Amino acid sequence: MLQVEMNKKKVDAELDEMLAGYERDRTEVIMVLQDIQDKYNWLPQEALTYVAKNWQIPMTDMYHIVTFYKAFSLKPRGKHILQLCLGTACHVREAPFILDALERDHGIKNRETTDDGLFTLETVNCVGACAQGPILIIDGQMRGNMTQTKVGGIIRKLRKAHKEEVAENE
Amino acid sequence: MNKFASAEELTRYQGELKRKTNGALKTISLCGGTGCKACGCNEIHTKLVEELNLREIRADIKVTGCQGFCEMAPLIVIRPDDTLYIQVKPRDIPEIVEKSIAGNEIVDRLVYHDSDGKPIPKESDVPFYKAQLRLVSKKTPYIDPMEIDDYIALGGYSALAKVLTSMSPEEVISEVKKSGLRGRGGGGFPTGRKWESCRKAEGERKFVICNADEGDPGAFMDCALLEGNPHQVLEGMLIGAYAIGSSEGFIYVRHEYPRAVQTFSNALFQAGEYGLLGKNILGTDFSFEVAINRGGGAFVCGESTALMASLEGRVGEPRAKYIHTVEHGLFNLPSNLNNVETWATVPAIIDMGVEEFTKIGNEKNKGTKMFSLVGKIKNTGLIEVPLGATLRQVVFDIGGGIAKEKAFKAIQTGGPSGGLLPEGMLDLPVDFDKLWEAGSMMGSGGMIVMDEDNCVVNISRYFLNFLKDESCGKCLPCREGIRYMMEILEKIEKGEGTMEDLETLEEIAHTVADTSICGLGKSAPNPVLSSLTYFKDEYIAHIKDKKCPGGICKALINYYILEDKCNGCGVCAKVCTMNAITGKKDQVHRIDLDLCEKCGACLESCPTEAIVRR
Ligand SMILES: Cc1cc2nc3c(=O)[nH]c(=O)nc-3n(C[C@H](O)[C@H](O)[C@H](O)COP(=O)(O)O)c2cc1C
Ligand code: FES
Ligand code: FES
């Protein structure tokens, strides 16, 4: 699994600054967690403790919440986030075939991050672009009329770009 | 901008805006809805600005929310002539600017053509729009959702002004009751009655809540409304709050809709600046504030009690229905929850008057309903029709029929709580009661069309799988029943089902429907039950003949190459990762069924459509 170093002091300081606008009321907790996830791409343990302490919510409740809502990830996510729409319209246009292709041909499994930390695959339900389904969102960019072949091209391109970046840095 | 101190000031400003916009410049209304975004409307915008600057032409560019005809994305409409250009590419822009904006010509090749090849340049003449009745979504194509002035210029907020200055809260409730408006979130509960109970409930503090969780996984009407015309939703909430006697509102938006959060936040800010939100609205005693909450991604949070739990910062588990939320809702205080589209319909009712509004629809179903018409249909998009229009009108007149000359199989309404309806039901009027009697549901408005290449068992399993993941797990029948039904369907998909399984399936379905706590469980068996009613032969084909008529269930199908269509180009052999396809260049290829993994990559890439599965 992808490992990410977190520094508690640094997280505390960052969150102090980022969450200053909130009133520390219980009703805010889901949005606070969303903001944190937007920042780190996932919810590090340090951040959960921070919220529990500052919003005075027992740690058991915190876990109940972050595991109940699908928007939250307790594991670090990869450099590229792939979101495949499996909403009804995309389903009837064979989005599941693309899900299979991602795993079979590219080793990218649903709800997992690849060992190299490059890709995380998630599925979503209807993003409002059904007419262009199946839809794949790559780092927030929507791509329509997906096929297994197109997905293959996209993945290969991103892998290649990553390799070149690594090579350049060495 | 000063705050409007009275309704007259608003009216005066409206007049000013109308004079200013009247026929001055051409307007280019460019659709910036999600569908058009996915097709590159941003590049078109850039190119448009560039081209206008280059030629020093003045025109108004409005980036709107979803205009409806997503199939033909990206869309551009040139007003006041209302010339609609479809599937526009950046390279088409210079020609459009030269002919249609600098001049008054029409670029024929970019307009919609009917099936006989006749060009139809005017937006409202295109069959997709012509067969609709747009009431709630009427203003969207003319509005930049980030500009409150656009909404006001089209008469926005006059319904609020009218209500605040000339009607008592009781009169508003009475109007809404007389309008016959029923909740657009799926249940169809009479809106006026809900408001009345909440008004009558004891309590100093009351809440008005907008349900924008839009959980149906194949629907985007609420998204389109919030992104395209947020002020109309807000105006509806304001009118409701006045009627109910509430000064605090919430909107609960699904987290997959970041853009809707943006447009609505901006709307709140602008309305506040104009004195249309906040303290002493339009100089009256009425005050109202709205807070935005983003959902955490859980379907069950669309259910009223779960939504309120989630607003309180807790896990979204529903509670039993005998406690009414109009009396004991959010923070145990009286709360009135309505769907986005319900709220957006309210200003339209006040503006046009009950008499006109009730002319639309049928006896027990008044007004219009928006749907996202998607799936295997020619004209996918966002539509609005009078309640009581038939499925046939929707699928054929608006939708243009099934895409790629395939045969119609079923239409699914009501999302995971709804059902599948066959061809024989196409003359069914689309209204709350008729759909319910037919074993489906109105739901929030997803309409998914399926053709001969879809499998009914697979779709039913799809919804159960969705609901299994989304069940909160609190009550046993829902948690275990859905899982058990799904296992049976999986067995049938593999060709291992028995006829007894069908009986068991039906038995569990009824138990789950009868004994679950909330609407999720109660309606979860609908897709299975309706498909068993109308498509039992497909189940039997899986069980007895070991065949999947839709060609979807992997265990029951194989891929074949049609000899007369194969031109030997070899593309299929290249994409096959199992090396299961062989053949010489320019000669008919073959699939080795022992090696084939049935991934379908060959079918998808064959340029001559020579590969079939059956
Ligand atoms: C499982 C479940 C999910 C629901 N999801 C939604 C939803 O996403 N949006 C919505 O407006 N109503 C949804 N509802 C219906 C709401 O509970 C509620 O009836 C509705 O928001 C009331 O508004 P209306 O009267 O304007 O329709 C859902 C109900 C259930 C049981
Ligand atoms: S179902 Fe995929 S975008 Fe709507
Ligand atoms: S998004 Fe442009 S028409 Fe729907």
PDB file of N, CA and C in Angstrom, chain B residues 223-275:
ATOM      1  N   CYS B 223     -29.461  18.869 -10.612  1.00  0.00           N
ATOM      2  CA  CYS B 223     -28.140  19.410 -10.916  1.00  0.00           C
ATOM      3  C   CYS B 223     -28.261  20.509 -11.959  1.00  0.00           C
ATOM      4  N   ALA B 224     -29.017  20.225 -13.014  1.00  0.00           N
ATOM      5  CA  ALA B 224     -29.158  21.190 -14.103  1.00  0.00           C
ATOM      6  C   ALA B 224     -29.868  22.458 -13.624  1.00  0.00           C
ATOM      7  N   LEU B 225     -30.866  22.292 -12.763  1.00  0.00           N
ATOM      8  CA  LEU B 225     -31.572  23.475 -12.262  1.00  0.00           C
ATOM      9  C   LEU B 225     -30.666  24.340 -11.397  1.00  0.00           C
ATOM     10  N   LEU B 226     -29.934  23.705 -10.505  1.00  0.00           N
ATOM     11  CA  LEU B 226     -29.059  24.475  -9.613  1.00  0.00           C
ATOM     12  C   LEU B 226     -27.924  25.132 -10.386  1.00  0.00           C
ATOM     13  N   GLU B 227     -27.410  24.418 -11.383  1.00  0.00           N
ATOM     14  CA  GLU B 227     -26.317  24.983 -12.164  1.00  0.00           C
ATOM     15  C   GLU B 227     -26.813  26.002 -13.169  1.00  0.00           C
ATOM     16  N   GLY B 228     -28.073  25.848 -13.595  1.00  0.00           N
ATOM     17  CA  GLY B 228     -28.563  26.685 -14.680  1.00  0.00           C
ATOM     18  C   GLY B 228     -29.413  27.862 -14.245  1.00  0.00           C
ATOM     19  N   ASN B 229     -30.142  27.697 -13.133  1.00  0.00           N
ATOM     20  CA  ASN B 229     -31.019  28.771 -12.693  1.00  0.00           C
ATOM     21  C   ASN B 229     -31.215  28.741 -11.173  1.00  0.00           C
ATOM     22  N   PRO B 230     -30.135  28.981 -10.439  1.00  0.00           N
ATOM     23  CA  PRO B 230     -30.192  28.831  -8.979  1.00  0.00           C
ATOM     24  C   PRO B 230     -31.181  29.794  -8.319  1.00  0.00           C
ATOM     25  N   HIS B 231     -31.356  30.977  -8.913  1.00  0.00           N
ATOM     26  CA  HIS B 231     -32.225  31.967  -8.273  1.00  0.00           C
ATOM     27  C   HIS B 231     -33.686  31.528  -8.236  1.00  0.00           C
ATOM     28  N   GLN B 232     -34.081  30.757  -9.230  1.00  0.00           N
ATOM     29  CA  GLN B 232     -35.473  30.309  -9.227  1.00  0.00           C
ATOM     30  C   GLN B 232     -35.728  29.347  -8.067  1.00  0.00           C
ATOM     31  N   VAL B 233     -34.748  28.496  -7.783  1.00  0.00           N
ATOM     32  CA  VAL B 233     -34.865  27.579  -6.646  1.00  0.00           C
ATOM     33  C   VAL B 233     -34.912  28.392  -5.351  1.00  0.00           C
ATOM     34  N   LEU B 234     -34.027  29.375  -5.261  1.00  0.00           N
ATOM     35  CA  LEU B 234     -33.973  30.206  -4.063  1.00  0.00           C
ATOM     36  C   LEU B 234     -35.278  30.996  -3.882  1.00  0.00           C
ATOM     37  N   GLU B 235     -35.808  31.510  -4.986  1.00  0.00           N
ATOM     38  CA  GLU B 235     -37.054  32.264  -4.894  1.00  0.00           C
ATOM     39  C   GLU B 235     -38.180  31.372  -4.361  1.00  0.00           C
ATOM     40  N   GLY B 236     -38.200  30.133  -4.825  1.00  0.00           N
ATOM     41  CA  GLY B 236     -39.195  29.181  -4.327  1.00  0.00           C
ATOM     42  C   GLY B 236     -39.044  28.959  -2.831  1.00  0.00           C
ATOM     43  N   MET B 237     -37.806  28.799  -2.384  1.00  0.00           N
ATOM     44  CA  MET B 237     -37.564  28.581  -0.947  1.00  0.00           C
ATOM     45  C   MET B 237     -38.009  29.798  -0.135  1.00  0.00           C
ATOM     46  N   LEU B 238     -37.745  30.990  -0.679  1.00  0.00           N
ATOM     47  CA  LEU B 238     -38.138  32.222   0.022  1.00  0.00           C
ATOM     48  C   LEU B 238     -39.662  32.276   0.189  1.00  0.00           C
ATOM     49  N   ILE B 239     -40.375  31.950  -0.892  1.00  0.00           N
ATOM     50  CA  ILE B 239     -41.839  31.981  -0.833  1.00  0.00           C
ATOM     51  C   ILE B 239     -42.337  30.941   0.176  1.00  0.00           C
ATOM     52  N   GLY B 240     -41.721  29.762   0.138  1.00  0.00           N
ATOM     53  CA  GLY B 240     -42.101  28.713   1.087  1.00  0.00           C
ATOM     54  C   GLY B 240     -41.833  29.137   2.525  1.00  0.00           C
ATOM     55  N   ALA B 241     -40.679  29.737   2.751  1.00  0.00           N
ATOM     56  CA  ALA B 241     -40.310  30.142   4.108  1.00  0.00           C
ATOM     57  C   ALA B 241     -41.296  31.183   4.645  1.00  0.00           C
ATOM     58  N   TYR B 242     -41.690  32.102   3.775  1.00  0.00           N
ATOM     59  CA  TYR B 242     -42.662  33.120   4.176  1.00  0.00           C
ATOM     60  C   TYR B 242     -43.994  32.448   4.548  1.00  0.00           C
ATOM     61  N   ALA B 243     -44.416  31.503   3.713  1.00  0.00           N
ATOM     62  CA  ALA B 243     -45.691  30.835   3.953  1.00  0.00           C
ATOM     63  C   ALA B 243     -45.669  30.020   5.242  1.00  0.00           C
ATOM     64  N   ILE B 244     -44.535  29.374   5.493  1.00  0.00           N
ATOM     65  CA  ILE B 244     -44.453  28.474   6.644  1.00  0.00           C
ATOM     66  C   ILE B 244     -44.148  29.241   7.930  1.00  0.00           C
ATOM     67  N   GLY B 245     -43.474  30.377   7.775  1.00  0.00           N
ATOM     68  CA  GLY B 245     -43.069  31.134   8.949  1.00  0.00           C
ATOM     69  C   GLY B 245     -41.696  30.701   9.425  1.00  0.00           C
ATOM     70  N   SER B 246     -40.769  30.600   8.468  1.00  0.00           N
ATOM     71  CA  SER B 246     -39.420  30.167   8.816  1.00  0.00           C
ATOM     72  C   SER B 246     -38.433  31.257   8.417  1.00  0.00           C
ATOM     73  N   SER B 247     -37.347  31.375   9.171  1.00  0.00           N
ATOM     74  CA  SER B 247     -36.341  32.342   8.778  1.00  0.00           C
ATOM     75  C   SER B 247     -34.983  31.684   8.552  1.00  0.00           C
ATOM     76  N   GLU B 248     -34.967  30.351   8.628  1.00  0.00           N
ATOM     77  CA  GLU B 248     -33.695  29.645   8.436  1.00  0.00           C
ATOM     78  C   GLU B 248     -33.857  28.526   7.425  1.00  0.00           C
ATOM     79  N   GLY B 249     -33.017  28.549   6.426  1.00  0.00           N
ATOM     80  CA  GLY B 249     -33.091  27.509   5.415  1.00  0.00           C
ATOM     81  C   GLY B 249     -31.776  26.774   5.227  1.00  0.00           C
ATOM     82  N   PHE B 250     -31.873  25.562   4.683  1.00  0.00           N
ATOM     83  CA  PHE B 250     -30.686  24.771   4.348  1.00  0.00           C
ATOM     84  C   PHE B 250     -30.870  24.193   2.965  1.00  0.00           C
ATOM     85  N   ILE B 251     -29.750  24.014   2.287  1.00  0.00           N
ATOM     86  CA  ILE B 251     -29.803  23.224   1.068  1.00  0.00           C
ATOM     87  C   ILE B 251     -28.736  22.147   1.179  1.00  0.00           C
ATOM     88  N   TYR B 252     -29.138  20.915   0.893  1.00  0.00           N
ATOM     89  CA  TYR B 252     -28.247  19.772   1.036  1.00  0.00           C
ATOM     90  C   TYR B 252     -27.890  19.282  -0.366  1.00  0.00           C
ATOM     91  N   VAL B 253     -26.662  19.588  -0.794  1.00  0.00           N
ATOM     92  CA  VAL B 253     -26.254  19.278  -2.166  1.00  0.00           C
ATOM     93  C   VAL B 253     -25.296  18.093  -2.185  1.00  0.00           C
ATOM     94  N   ARG B 254     -25.553  17.198  -3.080  1.00  0.00           N
ATOM     95  CA  ARG B 254     -24.723  16.013  -3.267  1.00  0.00           C
ATOM     96  C   ARG B 254     -23.269  16.398  -3.600  1.00  0.00           C
ATOM     97  N   HIS B 255     -22.323  15.650  -3.053  1.00  0.00           N
ATOM     98  CA  HIS B 255     -20.930  16.108  -3.202  1.00  0.00           C
ATOM     99  C   HIS B 255     -20.391  15.956  -4.618  1.00  0.00           C
ATOM    100  N   GLU B 256     -21.078  15.164  -5.445  1.00  0.00           N
ATOM    101  CA  GLU B 256     -20.621  15.044  -6.833  1.00  0.00           C
ATOM    102  C   GLU B 256     -20.932  16.300  -7.648  1.00  0.00           C
ATOM    103  N   TYR B 257     -21.614  17.271  -7.058  1.00  0.00           N
ATOM    104  CA  TYR B 257     -22.025  18.463  -7.806  1.00  0.00           C
ATOM    105  C   TYR B 257     -21.307  19.735  -7.340  1.00  0.00           C
ATOM    106  N   PRO B 258     -19.997  19.786  -7.433  1.00  0.00           N
ATOM    107  CA  PRO B 258     -19.283  20.975  -6.939  1.00  0.00           C
ATOM    108  C   PRO B 258     -19.705  22.251  -7.650  1.00  0.00           C
ATOM    109  N   ARG B 259     -20.035  22.130  -8.937  1.00  0.00           N
ATOM    110  CA  ARG B 259     -20.413  23.299  -9.720  1.00  0.00           C
ATOM    111  C   ARG B 259     -21.762  23.871  -9.222  1.00  0.00           C
ATOM    112  N   ALA B 260     -22.670  22.976  -8.828  1.00  0.00           N
ATOM    113  CA  ALA B 260     -23.966  23.426  -8.315  1.00  0.00           C
ATOM    114  C   ALA B 260     -23.764  24.188  -7.000  1.00  0.00           C
ATOM    115  N   VAL B 261     -22.826  23.716  -6.190  1.00  0.00           N
ATOM    116  CA  VAL B 261     -22.526  24.410  -4.932  1.00  0.00           C
ATOM    117  C   VAL B 261     -22.026  25.816  -5.238  1.00  0.00           C
ATOM    118  N   GLN B 262     -21.172  25.900  -6.259  1.00  0.00           N
ATOM    119  CA  GLN B 262     -20.622  27.202  -6.657  1.00  0.00           C
ATOM    120  C   GLN B 262     -21.712  28.168  -7.115  1.00  0.00           C
ATOM    121  N   THR B 263     -22.559  27.710  -8.035  1.00  0.00           N
ATOM    122  CA  THR B 263     -23.578  28.616  -8.563  1.00  0.00           C
ATOM    123  C   THR B 263     -24.560  29.016  -7.465  1.00  0.00           C
ATOM    124  N   PHE B 264     -24.903  28.059  -6.602  1.00  0.00           N
ATOM    125  CA  PHE B 264     -25.876  28.399  -5.573  1.00  0.00           C
ATOM    126  C   PHE B 264     -25.272  29.344  -4.525  1.00  0.00           C
ATOM    127  N   SER B 265     -24.015  29.131  -4.162  1.00  0.00           N
ATOM    128  CA  SER B 265     -23.372  30.049  -3.201  1.00  0.00           C
ATOM    129  C   SER B 265     -23.353  31.450  -3.766  1.00  0.00           C
ATOM    130  N   ASN B 266     -23.007  31.527  -5.065  1.00  0.00           N
ATOM    131  CA  ASN B 266     -22.967  32.826  -5.707  1.00  0.00           C
ATOM    132  C   ASN B 266     -24.362  33.477  -5.720  1.00  0.00           C
ATOM    133  N   ALA B 267     -25.372  32.658  -5.943  1.00  0.00           N
ATOM    134  CA  ALA B 267     -26.746  33.170  -5.956  1.00  0.00           C
ATOM    135  C   ALA B 267     -27.112  33.723  -4.581  1.00  0.00           C
ATOM    136  N   LEU B 268     -26.713  33.005  -3.544  1.00  0.00           N
ATOM    137  CA  LEU B 268     -27.016  33.470  -2.182  1.00  0.00           C
ATOM    138  C   LEU B 268     -26.349  34.822  -1.927  1.00  0.00           C
ATOM    139  N   PHE B 269     -25.094  34.919  -2.355  1.00  0.00           N
ATOM    140  CA  PHE B 269     -24.357  36.148  -2.147  1.00  0.00           C
ATOM    141  C   PHE B 269     -25.028  37.318  -2.872  1.00  0.00           C
ATOM    142  N   GLN B 270     -25.356  37.098  -4.149  1.00  0.00           N
ATOM    143  CA  GLN B 270     -25.953  38.182  -4.932  1.00  0.00           C
ATOM    144  C   GLN B 270     -27.334  38.576  -4.409  1.00  0.00           C
ATOM    145  N   ALA B 271     -28.134  37.582  -4.021  1.00  0.00           N
ATOM    146  CA  ALA B 271     -29.466  37.879  -3.501  1.00  0.00           C
ATOM    147  C   ALA B 271     -29.331  38.693  -2.217  1.00  0.00           C
ATOM    148  N   GLY B 272     -28.321  38.375  -1.420  1.00  0.00           N
ATOM    149  CA  GLY B 272     -28.071  39.118  -0.190  1.00  0.00           C
ATOM    150  C   GLY B 272     -27.741  40.574  -0.484  1.00  0.00           C
ATOM    151  N   GLU B 273     -26.891  40.772  -1.508  1.00  0.00           N
ATOM    152  CA  GLU B 273     -26.508  42.133  -1.881  1.00  0.00           C
ATOM    153  C   GLU B 273     -27.705  42.969  -2.323  1.00  0.00           C
ATOM    154  N   TYR B 274     -28.673  42.329  -2.942  1.00  0.00           N
ATOM    155  CA  TYR B 274     -29.845  43.022  -3.469  1.00  0.00           C
ATOM    156  C   TYR B 274     -30.955  43.162  -2.431  1.00  0.00           C
ATOM    157  N   GLY B 275     -30.717  42.626  -1.237  1.00  0.00           N
ATOM    158  CA  GLY B 275     -31.775  42.685  -0.228  1.00  0.00           C
ATOM    159  C   GLY B 275     -32.920  41.724  -0.501  1.00  0.00           C
TER     160      GLY B 275
END
